[in-house]
Amino acid sequence: MHVHWCLMKEKTHILPFFTTLTLIGFTAAQHHSFSSNADPRDLRTTHIEQNQRQLLYYREELDIEDEYLMLPPCLKFDNPRLRSAYIALQAWKQAIISDPLNLTSNWAGPDVCNYTGVFCATALDDSSIQTVAGIDLNHGDMAGHLVEELGLLTDIALFHINSNRFCGRVPKTLKKLKLLYELDLSNNRFAGGFPCVVLDLPKLKYLDLRFNEFEGDLPKELFNKDLDAIFVNHNRFALELPNNFGNSPVSVMVLANNKFHGCFPTSLANMSKTLNEVILMNNGLRSCLPKEIGLLKKVTVFDASNNKLVGSLPDTIGDMESLEQLNVAHNMLSGDIHDSVCLLPHLKSFSYAYNFITGEPPACLDLEDFDDSRNCFRVRPKQRSTLQCKVFLSRPVHCEAFNCHEFDPSPPSQPLPPPPVTSPPPLVYSPPPPPPPLSSPPPPPSLVPPSALPSPPPPSSMPPPPPIHCVPSPPSPPPPPPPPFYSPPPPPPNSPPNSPPPPPIYQSPPPPNSSPPPPPPFYSPPLPPPNSPPNPPPPPPIYQSPPPPNSSPPPPSCAEPPPPPSPPPCQAQPPPIQYLPPPPPPVYNPPPLPAPVYNGPLPPITGISYASPPPPSIS
């Protein structure tokens, strides 16, 4: 009987504070009535139900006020971390509204290590206990949102949920995941500004946000983080790339299919020691290609196609000795291609179609894969008309007129901490790593801009979305500064990529959904309120004083949602001054003003044409 009750009460209940107070009052009255004329068996049942529930976790620690979680104490866990993981996963399961593959059907019972998509390993700081070390629900087609309780999974090193239908914003409580190494939120329906909470993850190496609906600008702090891979392609990011772009130590940078504009980042050349692949295709970058890109001697893939680049192709590209794929198609480049570019030893694919280039060396025609169509070559097929070329080439290009930031050859302002070789904490969790690179990340090749670009159009002033300023991790509080934001990168686990991380093809590890056996069913009706309620005073008046800051010890690094105003607006409203003096006049002699008409353009919904992210292009 006791076990049966425990299984039925296994579900985690999240009750608002005010509801709890109401139900507690009702329960107390009911208990009083039982004491006079109730059946002793009913009294015993009530006593058991009231005393076998306890306050387990106060959600204010997760920046959620006036709510708490209850859990039957008869659920036994090997350690408190597994109990916290149970709370997080059960709260998340309640927020999943569609699970067509039934990946969460066995998310029942205290054995969270047997949940599908959940992987456990020994804790890095205590080898005697097991903790949840990773979550992999890739390609689950689930719909729902991420809950704040996920911040309780403080031991996970990877969080993979790509190719689902999760929406909303990324909760700020993820900043508690101090061991998180890989974060893959790609191919979902997340929206809003850049999730600045990722800047508070000191051990993060792999960030994948592609195929979502994020917008605004990229915070400059992103490029100071010690990451190895940044994928933010196929979103709605806009504005100019920051000047510290080249400070990033990544090996793969994919910013394709957004709405970035302005100058091509000259600081890219500062990434010569680490960068292997850079894809900036299908944005609005408008300037000349800097000659300093020739310093990128380790780059194998360079794609700046479908932009508004002008001038000639720098001869220094011939110094990019590792280059295998070069794509500058669909721009407004002119001049001649230098012989050294097509003679690069590893170059296999070179596309410079849809430009106004006038000269190509014979070596380019010997490449395995090249495309020189729609240029101004007189003896080649599929070229532009003589009139188009004449009109465009009659106007010389002055690269200095773009006022781009000049290249600063100094190393990154923040020296990268060397990888510690002290004690290799083996992240021996069983989840498969992100996919081994099938090939270098090919950009989505389905975009074919107009064929004729007779003259360079003026820079299209894109409507700037509200910028997102992610203040650095230790923002300006007077207390002693928190520990250094960029702690030394962790020794990479067995799974994550060391040098070239996974390409931008959706081959992330599929969710292993075979081994865990489903425990018995659960989730019975909600429990009545606990017998030990919080203090009885009702909640104070709304906004009587300025709301307290969100959690001062680790302040959020993203100022994307405006902080609560320090002087509350209702402070100056006690005397209703404005309502009494102006009574409505009985006669409206003056004609009513016409309703305001918005002659100006409505906020444009330009950019990528899809309303929801398309499925990943699997090649």
PDB file of N, CA and C in Angstrom, residues 521-551:
ATOM      1  N   PRO A 521       4.742   2.845 -14.732  1.00  0.00           N
ATOM      2  CA  PRO A 521       4.125   4.132 -15.040  1.00  0.00           C
ATOM      3  C   PRO A 521       3.974   4.970 -13.791  1.00  0.00           C
ATOM      4  N   PHE A 522       3.791   6.258 -14.019  1.00  0.00           N
ATOM      5  CA  PHE A 522       3.665   7.163 -12.899  1.00  0.00           C
ATOM      6  C   PHE A 522       2.755   8.307 -13.299  1.00  0.00           C
ATOM      7  N   TYR A 523       2.857   9.368 -12.493  1.00  0.00           N
ATOM      8  CA  TYR A 523       2.050  10.563 -12.731  1.00  0.00           C
ATOM      9  C   TYR A 523       0.591  10.337 -12.389  1.00  0.00           C
ATOM     10  N   SER A 524       0.271  10.336 -11.134  1.00  0.00           N
ATOM     11  CA  SER A 524      -1.110  10.295 -10.713  1.00  0.00           C
ATOM     12  C   SER A 524      -1.585  11.714 -10.456  1.00  0.00           C
ATOM     13  N   PRO A 525      -2.829  11.915 -10.024  1.00  0.00           N
ATOM     14  CA  PRO A 525      -3.318  13.276  -9.809  1.00  0.00           C
ATOM     15  C   PRO A 525      -2.442  14.029  -8.831  1.00  0.00           C
ATOM     16  N   PRO A 526      -2.486  15.366  -8.877  1.00  0.00           N
ATOM     17  CA  PRO A 526      -1.603  16.168  -8.016  1.00  0.00           C
ATOM     18  C   PRO A 526      -1.828  15.877  -6.542  1.00  0.00           C
ATOM     19  N   LEU A 527      -0.760  16.022  -5.782  1.00  0.00           N
ATOM     20  CA  LEU A 527      -0.856  15.801  -4.351  1.00  0.00           C
ATOM     21  C   LEU A 527      -1.536  16.983  -3.678  1.00  0.00           C
ATOM     22  N   PRO A 528      -2.182  16.749  -2.545  1.00  0.00           N
ATOM     23  CA  PRO A 528      -2.648  17.891  -1.770  1.00  0.00           C
ATOM     24  C   PRO A 528      -1.472  18.645  -1.194  1.00  0.00           C
ATOM     25  N   PRO A 529      -1.683  19.828  -0.666  1.00  0.00           N
ATOM     26  CA  PRO A 529      -0.561  20.661  -0.213  1.00  0.00           C
ATOM     27  C   PRO A 529       0.158  20.035   0.958  1.00  0.00           C
ATOM     28  N   PRO A 530       1.413  20.411   1.185  1.00  0.00           N
ATOM     29  CA  PRO A 530       2.164  19.827   2.297  1.00  0.00           C
ATOM     30  C   PRO A 530       1.643  20.333   3.628  1.00  0.00           C
ATOM     31  N   ASN A 531       2.047  19.612   4.671  1.00  0.00           N
ATOM     32  CA  ASN A 531       1.575  19.997   5.985  1.00  0.00           C
ATOM     33  C   ASN A 531       2.477  21.028   6.622  1.00  0.00           C
ATOM     34  N   SER A 532       3.655  21.231   6.052  1.00  0.00           N
ATOM     35  CA  SER A 532       4.556  22.230   6.606  1.00  0.00           C
ATOM     36  C   SER A 532       4.647  23.399   5.645  1.00  0.00           C
ATOM     37  N   PRO A 533       3.680  24.287   5.681  1.00  0.00           N
ATOM     38  CA  PRO A 533       3.673  25.394   4.720  1.00  0.00           C
ATOM     39  C   PRO A 533       4.713  26.422   5.075  1.00  0.00           C
ATOM     40  N   PRO A 534       5.055  27.261   4.110  1.00  0.00           N
ATOM     41  CA  PRO A 534       5.916  28.385   4.445  1.00  0.00           C
ATOM     42  C   PRO A 534       5.181  29.370   5.345  1.00  0.00           C
ATOM     43  N   ASN A 535       5.890  30.403   5.762  1.00  0.00           N
ATOM     44  CA  ASN A 535       5.315  31.338   6.707  1.00  0.00           C
ATOM     45  C   ASN A 535       4.008  31.916   6.181  1.00  0.00           C
ATOM     46  N   PRO A 536       3.018  32.110   7.067  1.00  0.00           N
ATOM     47  CA  PRO A 536       1.689  32.497   6.600  1.00  0.00           C
ATOM     48  C   PRO A 536       1.545  33.885   6.036  1.00  0.00           C
ATOM     49  N   PRO A 537       2.397  34.872   6.310  1.00  0.00           N
ATOM     50  CA  PRO A 537       2.045  36.216   5.812  1.00  0.00           C
ATOM     51  C   PRO A 537       1.883  36.206   4.318  1.00  0.00           C
ATOM     52  N   PRO A 538       0.850  36.893   3.830  1.00  0.00           N
ATOM     53  CA  PRO A 538       0.608  36.942   2.378  1.00  0.00           C
ATOM     54  C   PRO A 538       1.693  37.717   1.684  1.00  0.00           C
ATOM     55  N   PRO A 539       1.766  37.577   0.365  1.00  0.00           N
ATOM     56  CA  PRO A 539       2.803  38.314  -0.362  1.00  0.00           C
ATOM     57  C   PRO A 539       2.648  39.805  -0.169  1.00  0.00           C
ATOM     58  N   PRO A 540       3.757  40.529  -0.124  1.00  0.00           N
ATOM     59  CA  PRO A 540       3.683  41.978   0.103  1.00  0.00           C
ATOM     60  C   PRO A 540       3.034  42.670  -1.080  1.00  0.00           C
ATOM     61  N   PRO A 541       2.688  43.947  -0.901  1.00  0.00           N
ATOM     62  CA  PRO A 541       2.072  44.688  -2.021  1.00  0.00           C
ATOM     63  C   PRO A 541       2.994  44.698  -3.212  1.00  0.00           C
ATOM     64  N   ILE A 542       2.385  44.733  -4.379  1.00  0.00           N
ATOM     65  CA  ILE A 542       3.148  44.596  -5.616  1.00  0.00           C
ATOM     66  C   ILE A 542       4.047  45.811  -5.788  1.00  0.00           C
ATOM     67  N   TYR A 543       5.313  45.583  -5.974  1.00  0.00           N
ATOM     68  CA  TYR A 543       6.282  46.623  -6.262  1.00  0.00           C
ATOM     69  C   TYR A 543       6.214  47.774  -5.257  1.00  0.00           C
ATOM     70  N   GLN A 544       6.143  47.407  -3.976  1.00  0.00           N
ATOM     71  CA  GLN A 544       6.176  48.455  -2.968  1.00  0.00           C
ATOM     72  C   GLN A 544       7.541  49.115  -2.945  1.00  0.00           C
ATOM     73  N   SER A 545       8.562  48.349  -3.162  1.00  0.00           N
ATOM     74  CA  SER A 545       9.906  48.891  -3.222  1.00  0.00           C
ATOM     75  C   SER A 545      10.572  48.331  -4.455  1.00  0.00           C
ATOM     76  N   PRO A 546      11.686  48.899  -4.859  1.00  0.00           N
ATOM     77  CA  PRO A 546      12.325  48.403  -6.095  1.00  0.00           C
ATOM     78  C   PRO A 546      12.614  46.929  -5.988  1.00  0.00           C
ATOM     79  N   PRO A 547      12.330  46.189  -7.046  1.00  0.00           N
ATOM     80  CA  PRO A 547      12.561  44.740  -6.989  1.00  0.00           C
ATOM     81  C   PRO A 547      14.019  44.431  -6.769  1.00  0.00           C
ATOM     82  N   PRO A 548      14.304  43.407  -6.010  1.00  0.00           N
ATOM     83  CA  PRO A 548      15.713  43.072  -5.772  1.00  0.00           C
ATOM     84  C   PRO A 548      16.376  42.619  -7.043  1.00  0.00           C
ATOM     85  N   PRO A 549      17.681  42.772  -7.138  1.00  0.00           N
ATOM     86  CA  PRO A 549      18.374  42.312  -8.358  1.00  0.00           C
ATOM     87  C   PRO A 549      18.284  40.832  -8.499  1.00  0.00           C
ATOM     88  N   ASN A 550      18.493  40.385  -9.733  1.00  0.00           N
ATOM     89  CA  ASN A 550      18.224  38.973 -10.042  1.00  0.00           C
ATOM     90  C   ASN A 550      19.026  38.020  -9.220  1.00  0.00           C
ATOM     91  N   SER A 551      20.052  37.960  -8.801  1.00  0.00           N
ATOM     92  CA  SER A 551      20.886  37.151  -7.978  1.00  0.00           C
ATOM     93  C   SER A 551      22.247  37.760  -8.072  1.00  0.00           C
TER      94      SER A 551
END
